[in-house]
Tab-separated table of C-alpha atoms in Angstrom:
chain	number	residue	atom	x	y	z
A	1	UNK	CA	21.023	24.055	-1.857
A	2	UNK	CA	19.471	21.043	-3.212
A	3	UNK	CA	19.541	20.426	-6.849
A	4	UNK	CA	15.460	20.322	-8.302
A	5	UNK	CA	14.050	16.778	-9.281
A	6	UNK	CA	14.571	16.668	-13.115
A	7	UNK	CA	11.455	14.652	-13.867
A	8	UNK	CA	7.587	14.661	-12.782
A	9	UNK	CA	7.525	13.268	-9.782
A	10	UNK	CA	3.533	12.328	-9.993
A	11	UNK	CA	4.554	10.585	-13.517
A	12	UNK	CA	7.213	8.644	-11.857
A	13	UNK	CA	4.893	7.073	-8.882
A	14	UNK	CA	2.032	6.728	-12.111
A	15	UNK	CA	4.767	4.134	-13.532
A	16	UNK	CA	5.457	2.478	-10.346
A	17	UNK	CA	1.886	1.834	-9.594
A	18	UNK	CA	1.601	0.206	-12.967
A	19	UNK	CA	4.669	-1.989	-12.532
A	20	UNK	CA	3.750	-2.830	-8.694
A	21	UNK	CA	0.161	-3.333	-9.513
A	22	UNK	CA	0.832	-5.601	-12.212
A	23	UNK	CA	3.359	-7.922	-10.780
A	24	UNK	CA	3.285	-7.433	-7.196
A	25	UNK	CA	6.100	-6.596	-4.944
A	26	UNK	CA	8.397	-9.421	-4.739
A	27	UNK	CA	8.018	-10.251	-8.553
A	28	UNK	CA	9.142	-6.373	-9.536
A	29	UNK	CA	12.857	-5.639	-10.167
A	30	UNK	CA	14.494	-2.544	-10.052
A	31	UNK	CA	14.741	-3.260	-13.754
A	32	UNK	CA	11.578	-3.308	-14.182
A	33	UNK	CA	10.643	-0.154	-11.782
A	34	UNK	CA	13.635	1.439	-14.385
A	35	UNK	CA	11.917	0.274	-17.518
A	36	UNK	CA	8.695	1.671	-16.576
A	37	UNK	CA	9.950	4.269	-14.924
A	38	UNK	CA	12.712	5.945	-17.248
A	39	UNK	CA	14.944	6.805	-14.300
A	40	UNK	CA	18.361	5.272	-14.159
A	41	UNK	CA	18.329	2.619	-10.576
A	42	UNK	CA	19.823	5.669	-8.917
A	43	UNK	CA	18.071	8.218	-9.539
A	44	UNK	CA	15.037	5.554	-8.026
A	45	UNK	CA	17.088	5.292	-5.232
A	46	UNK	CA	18.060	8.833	-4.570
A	47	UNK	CA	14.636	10.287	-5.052
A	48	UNK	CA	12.592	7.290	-3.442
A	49	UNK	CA	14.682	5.428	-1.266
A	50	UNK	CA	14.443	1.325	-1.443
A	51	UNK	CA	12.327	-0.891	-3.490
A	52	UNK	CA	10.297	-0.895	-0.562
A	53	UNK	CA	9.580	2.857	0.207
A	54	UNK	CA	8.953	3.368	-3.195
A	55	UNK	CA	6.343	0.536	-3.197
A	56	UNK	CA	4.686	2.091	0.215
A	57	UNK	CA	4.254	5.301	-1.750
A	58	UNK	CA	2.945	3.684	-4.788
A	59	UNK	CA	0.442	1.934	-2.543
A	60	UNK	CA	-0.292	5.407	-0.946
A	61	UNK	CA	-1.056	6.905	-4.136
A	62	UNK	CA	-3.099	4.252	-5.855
A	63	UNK	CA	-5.225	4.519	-2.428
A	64	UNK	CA	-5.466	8.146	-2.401
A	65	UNK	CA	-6.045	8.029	-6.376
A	66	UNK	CA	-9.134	4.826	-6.458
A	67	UNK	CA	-10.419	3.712	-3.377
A	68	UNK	CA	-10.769	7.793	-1.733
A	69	UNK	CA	-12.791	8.879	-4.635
A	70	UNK	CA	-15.254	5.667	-4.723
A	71	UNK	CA	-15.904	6.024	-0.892
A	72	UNK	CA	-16.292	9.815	-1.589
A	73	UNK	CA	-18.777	8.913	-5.072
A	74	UNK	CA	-21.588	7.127	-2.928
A	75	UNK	CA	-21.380	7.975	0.851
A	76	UNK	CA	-23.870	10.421	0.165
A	77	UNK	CA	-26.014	8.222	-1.868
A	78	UNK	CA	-29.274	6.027	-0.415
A	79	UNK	CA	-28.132	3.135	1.946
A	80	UNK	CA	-29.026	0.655	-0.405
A	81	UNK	CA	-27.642	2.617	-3.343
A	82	UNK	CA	-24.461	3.279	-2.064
A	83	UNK	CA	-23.490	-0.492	-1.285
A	84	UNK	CA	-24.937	-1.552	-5.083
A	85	UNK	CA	-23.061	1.625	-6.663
A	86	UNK	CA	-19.717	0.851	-4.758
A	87	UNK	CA	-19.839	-2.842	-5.781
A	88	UNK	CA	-21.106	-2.392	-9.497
A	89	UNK	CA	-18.235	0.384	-9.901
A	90	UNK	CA	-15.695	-2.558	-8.662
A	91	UNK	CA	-17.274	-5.044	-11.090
A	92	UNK	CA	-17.240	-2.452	-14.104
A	93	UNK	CA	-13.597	-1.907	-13.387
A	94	UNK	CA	-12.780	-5.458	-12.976
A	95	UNK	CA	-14.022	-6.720	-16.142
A	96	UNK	CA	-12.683	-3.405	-18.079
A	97	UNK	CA	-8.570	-4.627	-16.505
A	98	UNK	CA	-7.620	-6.875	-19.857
A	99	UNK	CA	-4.708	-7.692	-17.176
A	100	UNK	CA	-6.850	-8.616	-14.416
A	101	UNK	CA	-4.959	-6.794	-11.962
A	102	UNK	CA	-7.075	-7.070	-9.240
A	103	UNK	CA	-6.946	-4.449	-5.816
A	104	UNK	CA	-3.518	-3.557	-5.716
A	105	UNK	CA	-4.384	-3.512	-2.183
A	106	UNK	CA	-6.113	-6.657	-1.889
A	107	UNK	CA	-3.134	-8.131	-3.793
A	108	UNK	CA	-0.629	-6.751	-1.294
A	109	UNK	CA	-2.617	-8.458	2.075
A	110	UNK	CA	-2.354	-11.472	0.008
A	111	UNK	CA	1.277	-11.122	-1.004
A	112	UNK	CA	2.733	-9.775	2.784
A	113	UNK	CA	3.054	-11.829	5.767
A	114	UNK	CA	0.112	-10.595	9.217
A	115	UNK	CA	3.372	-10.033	10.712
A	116	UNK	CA	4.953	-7.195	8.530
A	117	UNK	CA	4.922	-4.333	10.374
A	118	UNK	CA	5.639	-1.460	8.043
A	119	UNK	CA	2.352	-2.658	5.342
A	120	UNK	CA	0.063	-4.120	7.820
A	121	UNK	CA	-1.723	-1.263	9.403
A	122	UNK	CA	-1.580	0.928	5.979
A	123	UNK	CA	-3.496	-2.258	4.226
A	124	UNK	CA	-5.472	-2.695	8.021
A	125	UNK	CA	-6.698	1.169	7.799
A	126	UNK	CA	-7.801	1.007	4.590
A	127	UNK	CA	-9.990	-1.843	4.935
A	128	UNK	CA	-11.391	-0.208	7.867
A	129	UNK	CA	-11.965	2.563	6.104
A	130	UNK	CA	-14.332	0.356	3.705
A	131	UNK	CA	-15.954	-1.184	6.439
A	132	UNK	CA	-16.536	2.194	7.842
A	133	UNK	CA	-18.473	3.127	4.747
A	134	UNK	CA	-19.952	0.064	4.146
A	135	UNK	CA	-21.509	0.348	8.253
A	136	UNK	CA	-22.697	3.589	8.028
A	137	UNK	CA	-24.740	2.583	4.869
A	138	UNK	CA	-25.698	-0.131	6.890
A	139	UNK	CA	-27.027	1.576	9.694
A	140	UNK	CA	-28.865	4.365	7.691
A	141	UNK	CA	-30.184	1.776	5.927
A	142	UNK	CA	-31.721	0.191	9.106
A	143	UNK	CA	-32.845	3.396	10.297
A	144	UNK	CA	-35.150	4.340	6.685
A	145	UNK	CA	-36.234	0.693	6.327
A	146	UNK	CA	-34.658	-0.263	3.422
A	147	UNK	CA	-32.218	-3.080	4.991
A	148	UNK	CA	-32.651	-5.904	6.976
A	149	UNK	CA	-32.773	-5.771	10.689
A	150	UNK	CA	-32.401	-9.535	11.044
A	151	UNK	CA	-28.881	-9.081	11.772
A	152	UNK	CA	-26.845	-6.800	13.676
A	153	UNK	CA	-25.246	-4.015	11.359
A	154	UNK	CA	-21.718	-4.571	12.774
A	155	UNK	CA	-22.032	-8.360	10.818
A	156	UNK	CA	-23.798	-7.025	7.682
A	157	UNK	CA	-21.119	-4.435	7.044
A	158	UNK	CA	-18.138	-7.173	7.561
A	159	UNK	CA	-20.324	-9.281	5.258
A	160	UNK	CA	-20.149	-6.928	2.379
A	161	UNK	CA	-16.048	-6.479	2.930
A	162	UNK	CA	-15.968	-10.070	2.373
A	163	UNK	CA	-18.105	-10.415	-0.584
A	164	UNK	CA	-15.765	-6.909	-1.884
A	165	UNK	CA	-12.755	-9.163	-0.792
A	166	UNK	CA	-14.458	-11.998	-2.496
A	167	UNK	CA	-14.996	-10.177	-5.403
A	168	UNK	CA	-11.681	-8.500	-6.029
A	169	UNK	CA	-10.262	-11.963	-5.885
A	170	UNK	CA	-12.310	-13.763	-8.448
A	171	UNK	CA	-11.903	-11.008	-10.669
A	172	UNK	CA	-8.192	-12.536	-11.046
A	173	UNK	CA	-9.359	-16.102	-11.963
A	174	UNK	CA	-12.519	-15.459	-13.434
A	175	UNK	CA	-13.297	-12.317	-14.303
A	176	UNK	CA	-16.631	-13.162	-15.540
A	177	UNK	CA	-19.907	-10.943	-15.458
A	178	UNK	CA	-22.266	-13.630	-14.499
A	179	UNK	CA	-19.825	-14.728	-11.792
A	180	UNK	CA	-19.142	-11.087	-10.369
A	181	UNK	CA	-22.474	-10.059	-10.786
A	182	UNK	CA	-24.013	-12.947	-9.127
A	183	UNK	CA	-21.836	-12.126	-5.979
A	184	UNK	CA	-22.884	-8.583	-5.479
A	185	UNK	CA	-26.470	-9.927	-6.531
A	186	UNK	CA	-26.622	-11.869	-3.795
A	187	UNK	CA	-25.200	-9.977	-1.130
A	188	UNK	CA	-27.610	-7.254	-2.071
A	189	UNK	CA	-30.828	-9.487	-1.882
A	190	UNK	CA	-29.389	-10.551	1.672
A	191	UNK	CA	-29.242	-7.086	2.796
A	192	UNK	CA	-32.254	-5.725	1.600
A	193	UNK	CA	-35.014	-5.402	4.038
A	194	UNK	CA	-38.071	-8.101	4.196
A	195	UNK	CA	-41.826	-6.980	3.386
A	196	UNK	CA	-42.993	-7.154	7.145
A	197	UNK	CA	-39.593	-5.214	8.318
A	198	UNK	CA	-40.399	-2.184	5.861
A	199	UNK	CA	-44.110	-1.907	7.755
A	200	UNK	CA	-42.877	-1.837	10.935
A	201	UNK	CA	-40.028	0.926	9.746
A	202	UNK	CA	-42.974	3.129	8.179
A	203	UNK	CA	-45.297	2.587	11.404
A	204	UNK	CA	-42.141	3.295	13.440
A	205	UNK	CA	-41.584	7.022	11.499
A	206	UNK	CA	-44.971	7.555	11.890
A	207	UNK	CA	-45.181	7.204	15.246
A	208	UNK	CA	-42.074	9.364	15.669
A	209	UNK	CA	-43.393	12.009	13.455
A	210	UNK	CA	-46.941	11.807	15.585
A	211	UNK	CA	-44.983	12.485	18.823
């Protein structure tokens, strides 16, 4: 019968989050999972496996822990809303990291070859999860009027990954309000519907609720 864990498990991956998050995978040592940690190296390695298992379930959990709950916060929000309230809740948190951490995840597409097969479709899925969110704003937004329908809402939901992408990165190097601010600014003036496109959206439900 197998002996029970002698620490908190959840505690444990808490720590490695923090030490992964902060210094990335190849710049983390088992002596520094160990200091942050308070497990010996193998009792890491018993419980976890390699440096690298433990750093897929860190990533796991600091997925399931941040970017679930913010898709969850605004899906049900207005189009328009739910872009502006994703992107000012990365900003707040950006400028409120004295460390300037960054996306753990974002940090780990930057820091792992296209090639590696065990990370690539965990950091893939995730982003498409994003994009998901981001499209279906996009296209609920087109359908009540309130964004553009200049452009195809396939390209205006990739466009706000890449200003998020954009974002999370200059949070690192200048994690600035003006500067972060002025991105999602932007990107939110680009998306939201012209004058003339909001009167043909109103004439358009009113036909539909005349028929």
């Amino acid at each position: 019968m197998a002996r029970p864990r002698e620490f908190d498990e959840d505690a444990v991956l808490d720590a490695a989050v923090a030490c992964f998050w902060r210094h990335g995978f190849d710049a983390t040592s088992i002596r520094d999972l160990v200091g942050q940690t308070g497990l010996t190296a193998a009792s890491l390695y018993n419980a976890f496996g390699d440096k690298r298992s433990l750093f897929r379930l860190a990533l796991e959990r600091y997925i399931a822990g941040g970017i679930g709950p913010r898709l969850a916060r605004y899906e049900a929000a207005p189009p328009l809303d739910g872009v502006r309230g994703y992107l000012d809740d990365v900003v707040a948190r950006s400028l409120d990291d004295p460390a300037s951490k960054g996306c753990m995840v974002v940090n780990a597409a930057l820091e792992f070859a296209a090639q590696d097969a065990e990370f690539r479709p965990l950091i893939i899925g995730t982003f498409a999860r994003i994009e998901a969110f981001f499209l279906d704003c996009v296209r609920r937004g087109q359908g009540d009027g309130s964004i553009t329908r200049a452009m195809a809402a396939e390209d205006l939901a990739l466009h706000c990954l890449a200003v998020l992408m954009g974002v999370r990165v200059l949070a690192r190097i200048r994690p600035e309000r003006a500067v972060l601010n002025g991105a999602v600014a932007a990107l939110l003036a680009a998306l939201a519907a012209r004058p003339e496109e909001r009167l043909d959206g109103a004439a358009d439900r009113s036909e539909r609720g005349m028929t």
